[in-house]
Short mmCIF file of C-alpha atoms in Angstrom, two decimals:
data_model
loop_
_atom_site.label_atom_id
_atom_site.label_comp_id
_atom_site.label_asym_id
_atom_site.label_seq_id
_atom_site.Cartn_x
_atom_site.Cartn_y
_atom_site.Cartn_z
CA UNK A 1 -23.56 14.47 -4.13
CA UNK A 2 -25.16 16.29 -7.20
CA UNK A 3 -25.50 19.47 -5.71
CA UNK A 4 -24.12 21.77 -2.78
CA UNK A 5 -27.22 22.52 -1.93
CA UNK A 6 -27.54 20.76 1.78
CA UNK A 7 -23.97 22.08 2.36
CA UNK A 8 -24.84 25.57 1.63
CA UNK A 9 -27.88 25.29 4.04
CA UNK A 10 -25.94 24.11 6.70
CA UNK A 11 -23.03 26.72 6.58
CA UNK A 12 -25.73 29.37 6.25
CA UNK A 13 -27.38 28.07 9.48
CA UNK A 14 -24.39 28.10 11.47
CA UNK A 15 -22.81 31.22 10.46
CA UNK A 16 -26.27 33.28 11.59
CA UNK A 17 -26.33 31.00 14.86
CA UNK A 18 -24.90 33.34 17.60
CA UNK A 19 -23.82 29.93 19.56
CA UNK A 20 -21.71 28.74 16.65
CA UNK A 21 -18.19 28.91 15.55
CA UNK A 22 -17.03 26.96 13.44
CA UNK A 23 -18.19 23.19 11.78
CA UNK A 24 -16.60 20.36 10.94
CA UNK A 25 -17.42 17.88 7.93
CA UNK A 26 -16.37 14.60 8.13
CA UNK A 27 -14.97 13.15 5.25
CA UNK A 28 -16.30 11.72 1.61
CA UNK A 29 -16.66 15.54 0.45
CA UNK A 30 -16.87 15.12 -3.12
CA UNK A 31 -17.15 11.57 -5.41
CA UNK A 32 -15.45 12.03 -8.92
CA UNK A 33 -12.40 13.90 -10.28
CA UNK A 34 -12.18 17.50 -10.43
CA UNK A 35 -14.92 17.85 -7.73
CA UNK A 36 -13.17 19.69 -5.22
CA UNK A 37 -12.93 23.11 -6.78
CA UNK A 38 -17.01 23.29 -7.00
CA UNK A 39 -17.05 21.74 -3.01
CA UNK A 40 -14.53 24.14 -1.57
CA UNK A 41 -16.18 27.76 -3.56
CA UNK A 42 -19.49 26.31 -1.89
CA UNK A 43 -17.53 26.88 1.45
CA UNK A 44 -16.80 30.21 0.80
CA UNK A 45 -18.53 33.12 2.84
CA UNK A 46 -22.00 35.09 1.51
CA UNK A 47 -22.37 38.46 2.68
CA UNK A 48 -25.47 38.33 1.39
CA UNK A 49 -27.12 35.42 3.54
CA UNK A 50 -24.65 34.69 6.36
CA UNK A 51 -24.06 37.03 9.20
CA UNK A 52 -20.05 35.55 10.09
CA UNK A 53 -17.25 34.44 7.95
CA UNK A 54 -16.99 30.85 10.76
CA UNK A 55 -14.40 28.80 9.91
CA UNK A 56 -15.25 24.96 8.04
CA UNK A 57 -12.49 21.70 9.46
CA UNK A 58 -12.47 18.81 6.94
CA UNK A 59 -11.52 15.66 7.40
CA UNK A 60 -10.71 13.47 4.25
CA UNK A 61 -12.98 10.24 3.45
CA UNK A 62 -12.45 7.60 1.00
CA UNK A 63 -14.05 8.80 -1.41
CA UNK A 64 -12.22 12.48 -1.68
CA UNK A 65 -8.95 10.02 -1.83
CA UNK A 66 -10.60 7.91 -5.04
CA UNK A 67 -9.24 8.52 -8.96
CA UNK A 68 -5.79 9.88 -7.45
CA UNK A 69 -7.77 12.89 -5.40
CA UNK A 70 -5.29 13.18 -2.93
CA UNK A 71 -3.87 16.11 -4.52
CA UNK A 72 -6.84 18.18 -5.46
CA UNK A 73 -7.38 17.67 -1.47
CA UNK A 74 -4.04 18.81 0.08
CA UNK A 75 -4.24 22.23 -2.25
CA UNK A 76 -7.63 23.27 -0.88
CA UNK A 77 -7.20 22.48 2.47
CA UNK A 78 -3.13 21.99 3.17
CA UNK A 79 -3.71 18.44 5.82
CA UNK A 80 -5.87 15.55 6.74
CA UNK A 81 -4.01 15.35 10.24
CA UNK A 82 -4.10 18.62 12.52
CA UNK A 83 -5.28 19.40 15.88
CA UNK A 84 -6.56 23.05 17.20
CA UNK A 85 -7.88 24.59 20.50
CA UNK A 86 -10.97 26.61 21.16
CA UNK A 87 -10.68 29.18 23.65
CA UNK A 88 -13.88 30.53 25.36
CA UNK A 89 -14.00 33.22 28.16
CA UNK A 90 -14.01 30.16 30.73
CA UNK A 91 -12.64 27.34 28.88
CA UNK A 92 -10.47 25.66 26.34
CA UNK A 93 -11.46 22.30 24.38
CA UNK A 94 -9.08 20.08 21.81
CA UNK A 95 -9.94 19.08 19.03
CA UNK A 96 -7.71 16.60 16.97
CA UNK A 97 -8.47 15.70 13.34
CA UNK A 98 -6.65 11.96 12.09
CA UNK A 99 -6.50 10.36 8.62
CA UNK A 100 -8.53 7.01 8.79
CA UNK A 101 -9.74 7.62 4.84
CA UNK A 102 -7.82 4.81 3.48
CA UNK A 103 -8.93 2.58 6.62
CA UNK A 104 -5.83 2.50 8.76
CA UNK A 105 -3.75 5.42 11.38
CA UNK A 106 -0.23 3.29 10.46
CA UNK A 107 2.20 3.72 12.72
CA UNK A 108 3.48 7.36 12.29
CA UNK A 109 -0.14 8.59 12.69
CA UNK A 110 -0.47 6.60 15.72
CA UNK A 111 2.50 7.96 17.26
CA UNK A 112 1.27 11.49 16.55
CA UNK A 113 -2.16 11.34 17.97
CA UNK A 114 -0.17 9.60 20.80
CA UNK A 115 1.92 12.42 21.64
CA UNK A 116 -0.49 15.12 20.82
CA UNK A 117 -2.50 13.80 23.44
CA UNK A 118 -0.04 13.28 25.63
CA UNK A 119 1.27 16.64 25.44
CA UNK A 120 -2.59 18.30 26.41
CA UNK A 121 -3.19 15.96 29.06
CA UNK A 122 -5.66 17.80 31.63
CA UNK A 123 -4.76 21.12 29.71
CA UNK A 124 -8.70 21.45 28.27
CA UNK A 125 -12.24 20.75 29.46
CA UNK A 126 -13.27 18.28 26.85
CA UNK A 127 -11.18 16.64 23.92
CA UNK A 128 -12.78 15.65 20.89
CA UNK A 129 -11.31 13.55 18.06
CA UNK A 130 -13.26 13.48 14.44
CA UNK A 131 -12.23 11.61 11.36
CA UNK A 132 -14.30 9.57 8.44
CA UNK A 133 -13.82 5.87 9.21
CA UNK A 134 -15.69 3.88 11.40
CA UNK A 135 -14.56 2.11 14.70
CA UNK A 136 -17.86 0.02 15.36
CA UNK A 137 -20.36 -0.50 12.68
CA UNK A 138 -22.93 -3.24 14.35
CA UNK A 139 -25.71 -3.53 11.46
CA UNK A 140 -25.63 -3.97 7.65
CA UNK A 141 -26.71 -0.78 7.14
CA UNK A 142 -23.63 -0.26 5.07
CA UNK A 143 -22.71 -3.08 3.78
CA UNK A 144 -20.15 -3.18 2.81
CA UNK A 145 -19.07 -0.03 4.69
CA UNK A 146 -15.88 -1.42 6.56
CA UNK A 147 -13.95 -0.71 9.51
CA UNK A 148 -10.70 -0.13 10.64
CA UNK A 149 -8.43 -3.15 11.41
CA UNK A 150 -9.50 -4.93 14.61
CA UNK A 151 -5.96 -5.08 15.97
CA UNK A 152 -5.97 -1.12 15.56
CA UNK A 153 -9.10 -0.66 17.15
CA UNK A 154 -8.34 -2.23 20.10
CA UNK A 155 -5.09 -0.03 20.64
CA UNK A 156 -6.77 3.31 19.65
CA UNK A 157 -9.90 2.81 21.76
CA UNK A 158 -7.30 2.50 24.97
CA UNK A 159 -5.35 5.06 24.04
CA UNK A 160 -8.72 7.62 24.18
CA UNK A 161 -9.72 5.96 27.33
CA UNK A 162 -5.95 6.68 28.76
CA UNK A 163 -5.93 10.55 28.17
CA UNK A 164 -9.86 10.93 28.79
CA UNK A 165 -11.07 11.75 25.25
CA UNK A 166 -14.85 12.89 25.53
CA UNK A 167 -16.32 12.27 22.25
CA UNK A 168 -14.81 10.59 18.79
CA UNK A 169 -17.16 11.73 15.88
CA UNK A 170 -16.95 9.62 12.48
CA UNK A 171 -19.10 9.76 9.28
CA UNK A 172 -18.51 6.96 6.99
CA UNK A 173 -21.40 4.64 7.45
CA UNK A 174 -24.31 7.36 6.56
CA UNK A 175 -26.07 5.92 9.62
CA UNK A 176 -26.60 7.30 13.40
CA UNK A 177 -24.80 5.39 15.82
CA UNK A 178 -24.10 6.09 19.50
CA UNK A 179 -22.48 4.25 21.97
CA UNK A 180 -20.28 4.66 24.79
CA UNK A 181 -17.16 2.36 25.24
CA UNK A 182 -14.52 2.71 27.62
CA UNK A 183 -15.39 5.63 29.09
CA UNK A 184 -15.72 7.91 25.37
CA UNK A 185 -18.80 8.91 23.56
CA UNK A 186 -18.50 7.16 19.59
CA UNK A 187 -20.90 8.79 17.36
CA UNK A 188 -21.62 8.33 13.79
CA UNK A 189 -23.13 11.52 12.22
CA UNK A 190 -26.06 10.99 9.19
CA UNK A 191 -25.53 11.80 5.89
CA UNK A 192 -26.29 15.11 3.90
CA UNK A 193 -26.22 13.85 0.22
CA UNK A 194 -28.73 15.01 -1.65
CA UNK A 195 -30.68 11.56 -2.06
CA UNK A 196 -32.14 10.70 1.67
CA UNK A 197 -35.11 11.73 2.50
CA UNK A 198 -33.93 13.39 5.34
CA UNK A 199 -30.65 14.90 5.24
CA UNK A 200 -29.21 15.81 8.98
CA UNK A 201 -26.75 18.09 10.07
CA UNK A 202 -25.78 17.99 14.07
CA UNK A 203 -25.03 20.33 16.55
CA UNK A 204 -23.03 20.15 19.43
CA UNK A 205 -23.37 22.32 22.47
CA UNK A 206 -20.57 22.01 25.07
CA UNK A 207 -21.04 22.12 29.20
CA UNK A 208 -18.74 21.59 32.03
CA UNK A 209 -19.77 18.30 31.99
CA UNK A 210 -20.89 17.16 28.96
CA UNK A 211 -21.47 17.70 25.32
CA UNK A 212 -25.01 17.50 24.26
CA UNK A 213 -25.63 16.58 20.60
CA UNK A 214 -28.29 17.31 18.75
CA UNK A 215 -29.49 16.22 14.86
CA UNK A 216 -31.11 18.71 12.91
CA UNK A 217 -33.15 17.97 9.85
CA UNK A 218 -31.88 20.02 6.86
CA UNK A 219 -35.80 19.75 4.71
CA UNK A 220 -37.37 20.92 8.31
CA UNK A 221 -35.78 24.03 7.98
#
């Protein structure tokens, strides 16, 4: 990423969208030391072009962990591992943020996002889980993108079948990719770098139901 140019679009969408509150970004933020302080001011609200101050989640990537970044990450944004409700007139939904940016939960993760869920069981309408890593990854698309461990894939894609996670967002591979495994919605959001073609941003629009997911095109804008 060269510029925060995409970024800056994308906040500036949401914040005037009356159907909005809040985004989340998914991990590899920034690529290079000292990066973080120019990505976290382009978070910051403008009076001048947005109409809400909405509130931006991050999840850490491998990249924002890269030349000893760790750091420069915990003092803008405190965690990597944190879960919060939304509360709407009708409804509350989870949402639970984990660490996969160096590839792996390890155990004391695990046993977090274990008892977190365990603890909201049946408490919310939907429960959504969004980090950086990928579970599945089918094509070379990547290459050589990796996963997580198989051994730890198996065990985490039971334990969001057992407390009846909805949807598990990841970024990672810079690809779309949807499928649904035991019963929970794995997506794989696009990229917004400044190189592709066409960057995409996605929105997600919640129902009783369902949650409906939609990619917008940041140069159709």
């Amino acid at each position: 990423q060269t510029t925060t140019d995409n970024l800056t679009a994308m906040l500036t969408a949401m914040r005037n969208d009356n159907n909005a509150y809040f985004a989340l970004l998914l991990g590899d933020l920034v690529h290079g030391k000292g990066h973080f302080a120019t990505f976290a001011n382009a978070l910051q609200y403008d009076a001048a072009t947005q109409a809400r101050n909405d509130t931006v989640f991050t999840a850490v990537g491998n990249h924002d962990l890269y030349f000893d970044q760790w750091n420069d990450y915990r003092t803008h944004f405190g965690t990597a591992t944190y879960a919060f409700v939304v509360q709407t007139p009708h409804h509350t939904d989870l949402f639970v943020c984990i660490d996969t940016g160096s590839g792996t939960l390890g155990n004391e993760q695990q046993q977090w996002l274990q008892q977190t869920l365990s603890e909201n069981d049946g408490k919310h309408r939907h429960t959504v889980i969004y980090t950086h890593t990928n579970l599945f990854k089918d094509d070379n698309t990547g290459f050589p993108t990796s996963n997580m461990a198989l051994e730890e894939t198996f065990a985490l894609t039971a334990l969001l079948q057992q407390h009846h996670v909805t949807l598990y967002l990841q970024g990672h591979n810079h690809c779309r990719h949807d499928i649904l495994y035991r019963d929970v919605r794995y997506l794989t959001i696009e990229t917004m770098q400044d190189k592709p073609e066409r960057p995409y941003y996605m929105t997600a629009t919640m129902s009783d139901s369902d949650i409906d997911c939609q990619f917008v095109s940041l140069r159709e804008q």
